[in-house]
């Protein structure tokens, strides 16, 4: 069966059509600038040339129609008709406490996702728009919601409560939820599989290091802690997000710089992280590593600070799980960055990890970085959230 995986943002829609038997990606693409002037669809069919279609997309329903047209196009398409799409799997950002696993979408699920929008005002409404647009264009095709927060719902209360008045949890459900759950789930399972072991027998720390970044502690197959919180702002220093800091900084800067809370929120989400720390140099680790190699001290300090935060989280999760068997690195930086690996790996020597420096240069493939016989296995496991969504969608059917 072919499963269409959709990741819908407020003005964009990413998609992959996956054959669930072979798990091959038949086509993937991106509709951008939906509802804005200059809309464009970029469609990449497997084994054929990429093509772009520039045409107004006033709303997501038009975007979905154009995706279906691209998938079924005589020249650029990969299927002959809509009937070859067996199901749609949607990435939905916030499932709150309601959803601890993926579900098939019906009216009541849509209502729940809408109600959870107060916890993810930028994401859940966009996800819902994508769901409605697919329902309009593909009536009768089953749709599934796969939540970014679901995998973390096994966290114990001591890991997800903030030290705030309890009434805020009771009234507003203010607590830590965590994100990137589909990736943490996929990578921890795959890491065990690569080593020929069962995740249920292992303590695994997954470091999802991309433009957004989070770490999770997966104890015998269940997430027991993760670094993102109520929103994706908590935890690691990220591309443009600050991660953890003293909450008093918020007021201090608002007052000194005469910023509104909304403007300060933009600073913390879009202008901080490695971009801000490097004095505005770049949020991209390729640029930062090149600059550091060429003697830029601010870039080197930024990378050191980034890696120190990652190492501190790993250290705390080893204590939380009372041990660790596997540390798995994933996402753009985790899968590729030599500059980050050279700064991060020395922290693991304390755990009895030895490694060959040359191996740290290999990029983008499944790879064990630590030497055989190391007490802890450090490995690269490329993430594949779309495949994980397709698998979960299939399971629900
Ligand atoms: P993601 O959000 O998972 O797509 O990761 C994006 C980030 O990965 C980019 O901002 C880059 O900093 C980083 N990245 C991607 N490719 C490389 C590479 N070859 N070397 C270093 N960093 C990379």
Coordinates of C-alpha atoms and ligand atoms in Angstrom, one line a residue:
X1 CA 0.0 0.0 0.0
X2 CA 1.2 3.5 -0.8
X3 CA 1.0 6.0 2.2
X4 CA 1.2 9.7 1.7
X5 CA 3.0 11.3 4.6
X6 CA 2.2 15.0 5.2
X7 CA 4.0 17.5 7.4
X8 CA 1.9 20.7 7.2
X9 CA 3.1 24.2 8.3
X10 CA 1.2 27.4 8.2
X11 CA 2.4 28.3 4.7
X12 CA 4.1 25.1 3.6
X13 CA 3.3 21.4 3.1
X14 CA 6.0 18.7 2.9
X15 CA 5.1 15.3 1.6
X16 CA 6.5 11.9 0.8
X17 CA 4.7 9.0 -0.9
X18 CA 6.0 5.8 0.6
X19 CA 5.4 2.2 -0.6
X20 CA 4.8 0.5 2.7
X21 CA 5.9 -2.9 1.5
X22 CA 9.3 -2.0 0.1
X23 CA 9.5 1.1 2.3
X24 CA 10.8 3.0 -0.8
X25 CA 10.1 6.7 -1.2
X26 CA 8.2 6.9 -4.6
X27 CA 8.2 10.7 -4.6
X28 CA 8.7 13.6 -2.2
X29 CA 8.2 17.3 -2.4
X30 CA 7.3 20.7 -0.9
X31 CA 4.6 23.2 -1.5
X32 CA 5.8 26.6 -0.3
X33 CA 4.4 30.1 0.2
X34 CA 0.8 28.8 0.4
X35 CA -1.5 31.8 0.7
X36 CA 1.3 34.1 -0.1
X37 CA 2.4 35.6 -3.5
X38 CA 4.9 33.4 -5.3
X39 CA 3.6 29.9 -4.4
X40 CA 5.7 27.1 -5.7
X41 CA 5.5 23.3 -5.7
X42 CA 8.8 21.3 -6.0
X43 CA 8.2 17.7 -6.8
X44 CA 10.9 15.0 -6.8
X45 CA 9.8 11.7 -8.2
X46 CA 12.2 8.8 -7.6
X47 CA 14.3 8.0 -10.7
X48 CA 12.9 11.0 -12.6
X49 CA 13.8 14.7 -12.9
X50 CA 12.7 17.1 -10.3
X51 CA 10.1 19.5 -11.4
X52 CA 8.6 22.8 -10.1
X53 CA 5.3 24.3 -10.7
X54 CA 4.8 28.0 -10.0
X55 CA 1.1 28.7 -9.6
X56 CA -1.0 30.5 -7.0
X57 CA -1.9 28.3 -4.0
X58 CA -4.4 30.4 -2.1
X59 CA -4.9 27.8 0.5
X60 CA -3.8 24.3 1.6
X61 CA -6.7 22.6 -0.2
X62 CA -5.3 23.9 -3.5
X63 CA -1.8 22.8 -2.4
X64 CA -3.0 19.2 -1.7
X65 CA -4.8 19.2 -5.1
X66 CA -1.5 20.2 -6.8
X67 CA 0.4 17.5 -4.9
X68 CA -2.1 14.9 -6.1
X69 CA -1.9 16.2 -9.6
X70 CA 2.0 16.0 -9.5
X71 CA 1.8 12.4 -8.1
X72 CA -0.6 11.3 -10.8
X73 CA 0.9 13.4 -13.7
X74 CA 1.6 11.4 -16.9
X75 CA 5.2 12.7 -17.2
X76 CA 6.3 13.4 -13.6
X77 CA 3.9 11.2 -11.7
X78 CA 4.6 7.9 -9.9
X79 CA 1.0 6.5 -9.6
X80 CA -1.8 6.5 -12.2
X81 CA -4.7 7.6 -9.9
X82 CA -5.7 8.7 -6.5
X83 CA -7.0 5.2 -5.8
X84 CA -3.3 4.1 -5.4
X85 CA -3.0 6.1 -2.2
X86 CA -4.2 3.8 0.6
X87 CA -3.8 6.2 3.5
X88 CA -2.4 9.5 4.7
X89 CA -0.2 9.9 7.7
X90 CA 0.0 13.4 9.3
X91 CA 2.7 14.7 11.5
X92 CA 0.8 16.5 14.3
X93 CA 3.0 18.5 16.7
X94 CA 1.1 18.5 20.0
X95 CA -0.9 15.6 21.4
X96 CA -0.9 16.9 25.0
X97 CA -1.7 14.3 27.6
X98 CA -4.5 12.9 25.5
X99 CA -2.5 11.1 22.9
X100 CA 0.2 8.6 23.9
X101 CA 0.2 6.9 20.5
X102 CA -0.9 7.5 16.9
X103 CA -4.6 7.4 16.0
X104 CA -6.9 7.2 13.0
X105 CA -8.5 10.6 12.5
X106 CA -12.2 11.2 13.0
X107 CA -14.3 14.2 14.1
X108 CA -13.6 13.7 17.7
X109 CA -9.8 13.5 17.1
X110 CA -9.9 16.7 15.1
X111 CA -11.7 18.4 17.9
X112 CA -9.1 17.2 20.4
X113 CA -6.3 18.5 18.1
X114 CA -8.0 21.8 17.9
X115 CA -8.4 22.0 21.7
X116 CA -4.7 21.3 22.1
X117 CA -3.9 24.3 19.9
X118 CA -3.6 26.4 23.1
X119 CA -0.4 24.4 23.8
X120 CA 1.0 24.7 20.2
X121 CA -0.6 27.8 18.7
X122 CA 1.8 27.9 15.7
X123 CA 1.7 24.2 14.8
X124 CA -1.6 22.4 15.6
X125 CA -3.8 24.8 13.7
X126 CA -1.6 24.3 10.6
X127 CA -1.6 20.5 11.1
X128 CA -5.5 20.6 11.2
X129 CA -5.6 22.7 8.0
X130 CA -3.5 19.9 6.3
X131 CA -5.9 17.2 7.6
X132 CA -9.0 19.1 6.4
X133 CA -7.4 19.8 3.0
X134 CA -6.6 16.0 2.5
X135 CA -10.1 15.1 3.6
X136 CA -11.5 17.4 1.0
X137 CA -9.4 16.1 -1.8
X138 CA -9.3 12.5 -0.9
X139 CA -12.7 11.6 0.6
X140 CA -12.8 8.1 2.1
X141 CA -9.0 7.7 2.3
X142 CA -8.1 6.9 6.0
X143 CA -6.0 9.5 7.7
X144 CA -3.8 9.0 10.7
X145 CA -2.3 11.5 13.2
X146 CA 1.2 10.8 14.5
X147 CA 2.1 13.0 17.4
X148 CA 5.5 14.5 18.1
X149 CA 4.8 14.4 21.8
X150 CA 3.4 10.8 22.0
X151 CA 6.6 8.9 22.6
X152 CA 7.4 11.1 25.6
X153 CA 4.1 10.4 27.3
X154 CA 5.8 7.6 29.3
X155 CA 7.9 10.1 31.3
X156 CA 7.3 9.9 35.0
X157 CA 5.7 12.9 36.7
X158 CA 9.0 13.8 38.4
X159 CA 10.5 14.3 35.0
X160 CA 7.7 16.3 33.5
X161 CA 6.7 18.7 36.3
X162 CA 8.0 22.2 36.6
X163 CA 8.8 23.7 39.9
X164 CA 5.8 26.0 39.5
X165 CA 2.6 26.4 41.6
X166 CA 0.7 23.1 41.0
X167 CA -2.5 25.0 40.1
X168 CA -0.9 26.0 36.7
X169 CA -0.6 22.3 35.8
X170 CA -4.2 21.7 36.9
X171 CA -5.6 24.7 35.2
X172 CA -3.5 24.9 32.0
X173 CA -1.6 21.6 31.8
X174 CA 1.7 23.5 32.0
X175 CA 4.3 20.7 32.1
X176 CA 7.1 19.3 30.0
X177 CA 5.9 17.3 26.9
X178 CA 8.9 17.0 24.7
X179 CA 9.0 16.9 20.9
X180 CA 10.7 15.0 18.0
X181 CA 9.1 11.9 19.6
X182 CA 8.8 10.1 16.3
X183 CA 12.5 10.5 15.7
X184 CA 13.5 9.4 19.2
X185 CA 11.3 6.4 18.9
X186 CA 12.6 5.4 15.5
X187 CA 16.3 6.0 16.3
X188 CA 16.3 4.2 19.6
X189 CA 14.6 1.2 18.0
X190 CA 16.9 1.2 15.0
X191 CA 20.0 1.6 17.2
X192 CA 19.1 -1.6 19.1
X193 CA 18.3 -3.4 15.8
X194 CA 21.6 -2.5 14.2
X195 CA 23.4 -4.0 17.2
X196 CA 21.2 -7.1 17.0
X197 CA 19.6 -6.4 20.4
X198 CA 16.1 -5.6 21.7
X199 CA 15.4 -2.1 22.8
X200 CA 13.6 -3.5 25.8
X201 CA 16.9 -4.7 27.2
X202 CA 18.8 -1.5 26.8
X203 CA 19.3 2.0 28.2
X204 CA 19.6 4.4 25.2
X205 CA 20.3 8.1 25.0
X206 CA 19.2 9.6 21.6
X207 CA 20.6 13.0 20.6
X208 CA 18.5 14.5 17.9
X209 CA 20.8 17.4 16.8
X210 CA 19.3 19.3 14.0
X211 CA 18.3 23.0 13.6
X212 CA 15.9 22.1 16.4
X213 CA 17.6 19.8 18.9
X214 CA 16.5 17.5 21.7
X215 CA 17.9 14.6 23.8
X216 CA 15.9 11.7 25.3
X217 CA 16.5 9.0 27.7
X218 CA 15.0 5.7 26.6
X219 CA 15.0 3.2 29.4
X220 CA 14.1 -0.4 28.3
X221 CA 12.1 1.0 25.3
X222 CA 10.3 3.8 27.2
X223 CA 11.1 7.4 27.2
X224 CA 11.8 8.5 30.8
X225 CA 13.1 12.1 30.1
X226 CA 13.6 14.5 27.3
X227 CA 15.1 18.0 27.0
X228 CA 12.3 20.0 25.3
X229 CA 9.5 21.1 27.5
X230 CA 6.1 22.8 27.2
X231 CA 7.4 24.1 23.9
X232 CA 10.4 23.3 21.8
X233 CA 12.3 26.2 23.3
X234 CA 13.6 24.3 26.4
X235 CA 16.8 22.3 26.6
X236 CA 19.7 22.4 24.2
X237 CA 21.1 25.4 22.5
X238 CA 19.7 25.1 19.0
X239 CA 20.1 26.8 15.6
X240 CA 18.2 29.9 16.6
X241 CA 16.5 28.9 19.9
X242 CA 18.1 29.7 23.3
X243 CA 17.3 26.5 25.1
X244 CA 17.6 26.5 28.9
X245 CA 18.3 29.8 30.7
X246 CA 17.4 31.6 33.9
X247 CA 13.7 32.7 33.4
X248 CA 14.6 36.1 35.0
X249 CA 16.6 36.9 31.8
X250 CA 13.3 37.4 30.0
X251 CA 12.1 40.4 32.1
X252 CA 15.6 41.8 32.3
X253 CA 16.1 42.1 28.6
X254 CA 12.5 43.2 28.0
X255 CA 13.1 46.1 30.3
X256 CA 16.6 47.1 29.1
X257 CA 15.8 46.8 25.4
X258 CA 12.2 48.0 25.7
X259 CA 10.8 44.8 24.1
X260 CA 7.3 43.4 24.4
X261 CA 6.9 39.8 25.6
X262 CA 6.0 38.8 22.0
X263 CA 9.2 40.5 20.7
X264 CA 11.2 38.8 23.4
X265 CA 9.7 35.5 22.4
X266 CA 10.9 36.1 18.8
X267 CA 14.4 36.9 20.2
X268 CA 14.5 33.6 22.1
X269 CA 13.1 31.5 19.2
X270 CA 14.6 33.1 16.1
X271 CA 17.6 35.2 17.1
X272 CA 19.3 33.2 19.8
X273 CA 20.9 29.7 19.8
X274 CA 24.2 29.3 17.9
X275 CA 23.1 32.2 15.5
X276 CA 22.9 34.6 18.4
X277 CA 25.8 33.2 20.4
X278 CA 28.1 33.5 17.3
X279 CA 27.3 37.2 17.0
X280 CA 24.9 36.6 14.1
X281 CA 27.5 34.6 12.1
X282 CA 25.2 31.7 11.2
X283 CA 22.8 29.1 12.5
X284 CA 24.3 26.5 10.1
X285 CA 27.0 24.3 11.7
X286 CA 28.9 24.0 8.4
X287 CA 29.5 27.8 8.5
X288 CA 30.4 27.7 12.2
X289 CA 32.8 24.8 11.9
X290 CA 34.5 26.5 8.9
X291 CA 34.8 29.8 10.8
X292 CA 36.2 28.0 13.9
X293 CA 38.7 26.2 11.7
X294 CA 39.8 29.5 10.3
X295 CA 40.5 31.0 13.8
X296 CA 37.1 32.7 14.5
X297 CA 37.1 32.6 18.3
X298 CA 33.4 33.4 18.7
X299 CA 32.5 30.5 16.4
X300 CA 34.8 28.1 18.4
X301 CA 33.2 29.3 21.7
X302 CA 29.7 28.8 20.2
X303 CA 30.6 25.2 19.2
X304 CA 32.2 24.5 22.6
X305 CA 29.1 25.9 24.5
X306 CA 26.8 23.9 22.3
X307 CA 28.6 20.6 22.8
X308 CA 29.0 21.2 26.6
X309 CA 25.2 21.6 26.9
X310 CA 24.7 18.3 24.9
X311 CA 27.3 16.6 27.2
X312 CA 25.6 17.9 30.3
X313 CA 22.2 16.5 29.3
X314 CA 23.7 13.2 28.5
X315 CA 25.4 13.1 31.9
X316 CA 22.1 13.8 33.6
X317 CA 20.3 11.1 31.7
X318 CA 22.9 8.6 32.6
X319 CA 22.1 9.4 36.3
X320 CA 18.4 9.3 35.6
X321 CA 18.6 5.8 34.0
X322 CA 21.5 4.6 36.3
X323 CA 23.6 3.8 33.3
X324 CA 23.7 3.8 29.5
X325 CA 24.4 1.2 26.9
X326 CA 24.0 3.3 23.7
X327 CA 24.4 7.0 22.8
X328 CA 22.9 7.5 19.4
X329 CA 23.5 10.7 17.4
X330 CA 21.0 11.8 14.7
X331 CA 19.6 14.6 12.5
X332 CA 21.5 17.1 10.4
X333 CA 24.3 17.9 12.9
X334 CA 24.3 14.5 14.6
X335 CA 24.6 12.6 11.3
X336 CA 27.1 14.9 9.7
X337 CA 29.1 17.4 11.7
X338 CA 32.8 16.4 12.2
X339 CA 33.3 19.7 14.2
X340 CA 30.7 18.7 16.7
X341 CA 31.9 15.1 17.0
X342 CA 35.4 16.1 17.7
X343 CA 34.2 18.4 20.5
X344 CA 31.6 15.9 21.9
X345 CA 33.4 12.6 21.8
X346 CA 36.1 13.5 24.4
X347 CA 33.4 13.8 27.0
X348 CA 32.5 10.1 26.6
X349 CA 36.1 8.9 27.4
X350 CA 35.0 9.0 31.1
X351 CA 32.4 6.3 30.2
X352 CA 35.1 4.0 28.9
X353 CA 34.6 5.0 25.2
X354 CA 37.5 4.8 22.9
X355 CA 37.4 5.7 19.2
X356 CA 39.4 6.2 16.0
X357 CA 39.6 9.9 15.1
X358 CA 39.4 9.1 11.4
X359 CA 36.0 7.5 11.8
X360 CA 34.6 10.7 13.0
X361 CA 34.9 12.1 9.4
X362 CA 32.4 9.6 7.9
X363 CA 29.0 11.3 7.3
X364 CA 25.4 10.5 6.9
X365 CA 25.3 6.7 7.4
X366 CA 24.6 4.1 10.1
X367 CA 27.9 3.8 11.8
X368 CA 29.3 2.7 15.2
X369 CA 31.8 5.4 16.2
X370 CA 33.1 3.8 19.4
X371 CA 35.7 1.0 19.3
X372 CA 34.5 -2.6 19.8
X373 CA 34.9 -3.3 23.5
X374 CA 34.0 0.2 24.6
X375 CA 31.8 0.1 27.6
X376 CA 29.2 2.3 25.9
X377 CA 28.4 2.2 22.2
X378 CA 28.3 5.6 20.5
X379 CA 26.7 5.4 17.1
X380 CA 25.2 7.4 14.2
X381 CA 21.7 6.5 13.3
X382 CA 20.2 8.6 10.5
X383 CA 16.6 9.5 11.5
X384 CA 13.6 8.9 9.2
X385 CA 10.5 10.5 10.6
X386 CA 8.5 10.1 7.4
X387 CA 9.1 6.3 7.3
X388 CA 8.2 6.1 11.0
X389 CA 5.0 8.0 10.3
X390 CA 4.2 5.7 7.4
X391 CA 4.8 2.6 9.5
X392 CA 2.6 3.8 12.3
X393 CA -0.1 4.7 9.9
X394 CA 0.0 1.2 8.4
X395 CA -0.1 -0.4 11.8
X396 CA -3.3 1.5 12.6
X397 CA -5.0 0.2 9.5
Ligands
LIG1 P1 18.0 19.3 10.4 O1 17.2 20.3 11.1 O2 18.0 17.9 10.9 O3 17.7 19.3 8.9 O4 19.5 19.8 10.5 C1 19.9 21.0 9.9 C2 21.3 21.3 10.4 O5 22.2 20.3 10.2 C3 21.9 22.5 9.6 O6 21.5 23.7 10.1 C4 23.3 22.3 9.6 O7 23.9 23.0 10.7 C5 23.5 20.8 9.9 N1 24.2 20.1 8.8 C6 23.7 19.5 7.7 N2 24.6 19.0 7.0 C7 25.8 19.1 7.6 C8 27.1 18.8 7.3 N3 27.5 18.2 6.2 N4 28.1 19.2 8.2 C9 27.8 19.8 9.3 N5 26.5 20.2 9.6 C10 25.5 19.9 8.8

